[in-house]
Short mmCIF file of C-alpha atoms in Angstrom, two decimals:
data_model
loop_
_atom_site.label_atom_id
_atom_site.label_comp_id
_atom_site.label_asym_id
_atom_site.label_seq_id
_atom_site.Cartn_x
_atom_site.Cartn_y
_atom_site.Cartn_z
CA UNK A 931 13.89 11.82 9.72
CA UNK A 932 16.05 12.30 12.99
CA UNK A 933 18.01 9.58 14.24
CA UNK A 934 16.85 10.73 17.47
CA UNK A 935 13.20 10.51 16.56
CA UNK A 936 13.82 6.48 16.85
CA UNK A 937 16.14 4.52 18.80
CA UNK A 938 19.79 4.07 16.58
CA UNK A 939 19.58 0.85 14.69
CA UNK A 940 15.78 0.23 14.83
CA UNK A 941 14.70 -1.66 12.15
CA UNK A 942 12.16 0.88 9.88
CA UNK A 943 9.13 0.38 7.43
CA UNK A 944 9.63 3.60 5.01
CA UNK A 945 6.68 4.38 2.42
CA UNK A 946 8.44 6.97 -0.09
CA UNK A 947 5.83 8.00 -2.87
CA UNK A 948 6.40 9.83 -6.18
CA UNK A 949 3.36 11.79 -7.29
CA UNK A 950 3.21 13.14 -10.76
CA UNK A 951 0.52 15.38 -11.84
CA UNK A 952 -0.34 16.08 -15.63
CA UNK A 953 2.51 18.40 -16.53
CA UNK A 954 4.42 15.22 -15.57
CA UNK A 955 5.99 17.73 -12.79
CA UNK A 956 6.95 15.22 -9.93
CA UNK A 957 7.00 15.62 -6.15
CA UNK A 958 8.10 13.31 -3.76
CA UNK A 959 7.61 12.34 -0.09
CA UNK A 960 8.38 9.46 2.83
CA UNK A 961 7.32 8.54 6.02
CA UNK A 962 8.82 5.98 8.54
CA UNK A 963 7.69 3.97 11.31
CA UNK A 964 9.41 0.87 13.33
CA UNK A 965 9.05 -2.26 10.99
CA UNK A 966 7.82 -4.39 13.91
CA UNK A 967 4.81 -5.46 14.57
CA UNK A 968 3.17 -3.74 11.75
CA UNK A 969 5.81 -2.18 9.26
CA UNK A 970 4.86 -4.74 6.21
CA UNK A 971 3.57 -5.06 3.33
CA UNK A 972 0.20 -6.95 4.51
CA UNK A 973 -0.57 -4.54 7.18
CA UNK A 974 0.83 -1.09 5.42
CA UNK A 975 -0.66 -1.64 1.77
CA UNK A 976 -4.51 -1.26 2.45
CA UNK A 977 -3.52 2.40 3.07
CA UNK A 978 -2.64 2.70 -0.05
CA UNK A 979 -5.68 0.86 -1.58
CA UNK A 980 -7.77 3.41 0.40
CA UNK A 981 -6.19 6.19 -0.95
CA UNK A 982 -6.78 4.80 -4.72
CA UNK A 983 -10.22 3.62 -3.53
CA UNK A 984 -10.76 7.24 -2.37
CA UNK A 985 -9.49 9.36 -5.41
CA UNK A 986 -11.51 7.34 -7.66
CA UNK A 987 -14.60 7.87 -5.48
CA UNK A 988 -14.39 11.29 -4.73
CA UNK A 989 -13.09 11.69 -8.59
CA UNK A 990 -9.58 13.32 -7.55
CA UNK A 991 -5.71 13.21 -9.17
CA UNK A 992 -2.94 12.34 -6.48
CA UNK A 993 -1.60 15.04 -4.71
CA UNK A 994 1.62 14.39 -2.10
CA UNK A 995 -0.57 16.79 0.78
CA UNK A 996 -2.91 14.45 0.43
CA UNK A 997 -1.30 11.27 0.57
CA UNK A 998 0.60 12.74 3.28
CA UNK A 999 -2.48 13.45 5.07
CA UNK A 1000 -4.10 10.07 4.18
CA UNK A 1001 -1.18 8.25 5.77
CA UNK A 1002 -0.26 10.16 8.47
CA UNK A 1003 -4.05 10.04 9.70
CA UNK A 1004 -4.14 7.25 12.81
CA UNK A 1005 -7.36 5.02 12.04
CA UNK A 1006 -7.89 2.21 13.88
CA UNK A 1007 -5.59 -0.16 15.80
CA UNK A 1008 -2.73 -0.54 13.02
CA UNK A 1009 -0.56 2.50 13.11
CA UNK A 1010 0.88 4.00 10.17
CA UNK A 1011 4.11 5.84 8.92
CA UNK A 1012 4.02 9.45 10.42
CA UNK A 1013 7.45 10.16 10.72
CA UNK A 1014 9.50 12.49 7.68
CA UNK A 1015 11.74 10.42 6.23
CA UNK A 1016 15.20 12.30 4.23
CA UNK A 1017 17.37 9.68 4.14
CA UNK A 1018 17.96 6.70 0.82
CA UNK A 1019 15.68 3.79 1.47
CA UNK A 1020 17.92 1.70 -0.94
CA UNK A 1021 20.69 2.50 0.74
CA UNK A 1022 20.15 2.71 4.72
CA UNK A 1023 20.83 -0.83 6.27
CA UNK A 1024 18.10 -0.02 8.72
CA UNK A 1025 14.82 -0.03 6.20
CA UNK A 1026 13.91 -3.86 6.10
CA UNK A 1027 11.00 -2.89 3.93
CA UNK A 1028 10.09 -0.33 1.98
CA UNK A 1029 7.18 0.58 -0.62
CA UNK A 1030 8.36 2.67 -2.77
CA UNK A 1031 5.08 3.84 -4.83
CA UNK A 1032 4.51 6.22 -8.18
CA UNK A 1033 1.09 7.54 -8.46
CA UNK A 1034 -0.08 9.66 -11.43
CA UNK A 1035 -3.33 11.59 -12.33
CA UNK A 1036 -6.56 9.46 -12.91
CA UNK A 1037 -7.36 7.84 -15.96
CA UNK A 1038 -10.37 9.81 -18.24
CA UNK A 1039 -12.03 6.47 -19.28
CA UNK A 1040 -11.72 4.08 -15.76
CA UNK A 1041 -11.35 6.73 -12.91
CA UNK A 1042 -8.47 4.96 -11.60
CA UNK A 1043 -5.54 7.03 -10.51
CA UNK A 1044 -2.05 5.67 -12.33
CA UNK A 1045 0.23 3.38 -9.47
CA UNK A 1046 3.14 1.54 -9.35
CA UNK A 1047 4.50 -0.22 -6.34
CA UNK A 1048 7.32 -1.82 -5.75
CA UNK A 1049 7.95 -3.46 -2.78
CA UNK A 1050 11.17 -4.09 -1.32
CA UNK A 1051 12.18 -6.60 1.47
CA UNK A 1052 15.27 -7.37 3.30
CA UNK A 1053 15.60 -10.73 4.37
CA UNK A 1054 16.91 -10.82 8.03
CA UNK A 1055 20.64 -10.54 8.51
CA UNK A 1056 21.08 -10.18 5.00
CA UNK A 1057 21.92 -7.35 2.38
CA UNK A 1058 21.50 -5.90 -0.14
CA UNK A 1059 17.38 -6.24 -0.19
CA UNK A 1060 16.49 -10.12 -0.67
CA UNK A 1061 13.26 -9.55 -2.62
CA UNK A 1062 11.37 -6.98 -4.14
CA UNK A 1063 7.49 -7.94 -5.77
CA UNK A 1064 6.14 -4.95 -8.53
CA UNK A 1065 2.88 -4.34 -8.88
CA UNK A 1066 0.67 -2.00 -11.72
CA UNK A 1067 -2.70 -0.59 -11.34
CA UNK A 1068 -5.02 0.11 -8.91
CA UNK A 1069 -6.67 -3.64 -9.61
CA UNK A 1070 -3.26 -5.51 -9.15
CA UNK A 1071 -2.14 -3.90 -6.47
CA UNK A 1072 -5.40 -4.68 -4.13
CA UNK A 1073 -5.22 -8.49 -5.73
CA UNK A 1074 -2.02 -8.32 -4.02
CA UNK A 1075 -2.66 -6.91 -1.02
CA UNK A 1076 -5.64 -9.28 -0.51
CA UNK A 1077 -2.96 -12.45 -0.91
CA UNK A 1078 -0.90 -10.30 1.76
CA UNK A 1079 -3.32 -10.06 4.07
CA UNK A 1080 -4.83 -13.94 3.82
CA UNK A 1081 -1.56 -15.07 4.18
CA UNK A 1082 -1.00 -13.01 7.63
CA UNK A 1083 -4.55 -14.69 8.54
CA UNK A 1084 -3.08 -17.94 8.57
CA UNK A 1085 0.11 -16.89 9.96
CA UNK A 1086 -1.90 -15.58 12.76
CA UNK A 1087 -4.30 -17.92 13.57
CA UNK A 1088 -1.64 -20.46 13.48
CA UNK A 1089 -0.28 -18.42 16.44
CA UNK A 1090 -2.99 -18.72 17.90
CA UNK A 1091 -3.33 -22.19 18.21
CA UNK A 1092 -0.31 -22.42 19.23
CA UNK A 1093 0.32 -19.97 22.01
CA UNK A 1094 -3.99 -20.10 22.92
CA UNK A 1095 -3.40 -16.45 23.08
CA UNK A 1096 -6.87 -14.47 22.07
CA UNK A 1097 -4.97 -11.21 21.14
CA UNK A 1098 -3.17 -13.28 18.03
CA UNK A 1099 -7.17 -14.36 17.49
CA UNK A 1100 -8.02 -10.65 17.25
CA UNK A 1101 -5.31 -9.56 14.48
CA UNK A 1102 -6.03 -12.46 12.71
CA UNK A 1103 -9.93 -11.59 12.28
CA UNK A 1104 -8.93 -7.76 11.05
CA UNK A 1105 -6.17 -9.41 8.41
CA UNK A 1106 -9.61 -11.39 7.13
CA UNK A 1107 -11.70 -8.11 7.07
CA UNK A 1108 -8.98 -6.24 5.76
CA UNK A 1109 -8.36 -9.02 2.97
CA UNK A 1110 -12.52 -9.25 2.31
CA UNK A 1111 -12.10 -5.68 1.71
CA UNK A 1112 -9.16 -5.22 -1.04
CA UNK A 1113 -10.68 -7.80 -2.99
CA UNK A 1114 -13.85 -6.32 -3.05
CA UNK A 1115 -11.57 -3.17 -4.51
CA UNK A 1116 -10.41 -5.44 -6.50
CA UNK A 1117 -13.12 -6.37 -8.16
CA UNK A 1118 -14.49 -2.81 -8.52
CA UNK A 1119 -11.33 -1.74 -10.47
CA UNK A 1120 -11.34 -5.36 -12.35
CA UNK A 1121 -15.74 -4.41 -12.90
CA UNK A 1122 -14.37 -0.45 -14.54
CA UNK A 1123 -11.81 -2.31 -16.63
CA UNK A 1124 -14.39 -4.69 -18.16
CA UNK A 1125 -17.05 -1.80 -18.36
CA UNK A 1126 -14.57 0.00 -20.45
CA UNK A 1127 -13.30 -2.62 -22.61
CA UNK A 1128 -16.86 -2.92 -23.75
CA UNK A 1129 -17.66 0.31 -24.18
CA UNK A 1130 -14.34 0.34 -26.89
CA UNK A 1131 -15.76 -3.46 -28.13
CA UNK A 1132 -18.72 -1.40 -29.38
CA UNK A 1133 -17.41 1.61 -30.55
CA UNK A 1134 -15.46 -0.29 -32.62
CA UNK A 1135 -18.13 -2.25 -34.00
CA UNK A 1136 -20.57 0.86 -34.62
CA UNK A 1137 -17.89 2.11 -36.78
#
């Protein structure tokens, strides 16, 4: 990314993603936006969840055009990252957060593409990064963006009793859809975890 592309010094949300495919041949790619308002992990990790939602739907192995794509694709009112991204998350003083995410081909039995994330948050004023939460599998990963996203709820509505301002009202509503939503991803890639494990249970037992 060019330092001219943003303002010098303005504080950046950077998704870099490592896609493997089944040779175990790796490719990687990242994309940048301004952290505020929306550069964290409650507002930026349902794109991810889509994008896992949507390979196991459409029965498809990550590919880093097509997370590219997914990402880079404005859909509705929270923007995401769009801009390339060349420098060292882990080292530029500038990314306050950063998800830095593995994806690998789908699993035969559950559908579920392979994904790590890791995110990584630097506490204002402070460095190195102050906290970094890991996450593995499709199911964990929307359990945790779901807890993300409730929590912003209440952080917004408590705004907006505050300030009586209706816009705060607004965000808070979508964190609640968006929440209602990665749980119910949740417990589709929790349902095709149990499905399996029975499946195995019985096979087991037939023999």
């Amino acid at each position: 990314m060019l330092r001219s592309e943003l303002s010098l010094c303005t504080p950046l949300f950077v998704a870099q993603a490592a896609v493997s495919n089944h040779t175990g041949l790796t490719a990687r790619t990242a994309l940048a936006m301004p952290a505020a308002p929306f550069g964290s992990p409650a507002w930026q990790l349902p794109a991810l969840v889509s994008y896992l939602h949507r390979l196991r739907q459409e029965d498809e192995d990550p590919a880093p055009d097509l997370w590219r794509a997914h990402t880079e694709r404005a859909t509705g009112p929270v923007p995401r990252p769009h801009l390339r991204y060349h420098a060292d998350a882990l080292h530029d003083p500038d990314a306050v957060c950063v998800l830095h995410i593995r994806l690998g081909p789908r699993d035969e039995d559950t559908g579920w593409p392979a994904a790590d994330v890791a995110v990584i948050e630097q506490e204002e004023g402070a460095c190195p990064f102050g906290r970094i939460t890991r996450r593995h599998g499709a199911e964990s990963i929307a359990a945790y963006t779901a807890d993300e996203l409730t929590a912003e709820h209440a952080r917004l509505t408590a705004l907006a009793r505050r300030h009586q301002d209706a816009a705060f009202l607004r965000l808070a509503e979508l964190a609640r859809r968006a929440a209602d939503w990665a749980d119910q991803v949740r417990a589709a890639a929790h349902a095709d975890a149990v499905h399996i494990q029975a499946d195995r249970a019985r096979a087991r037992i037939a023999r």
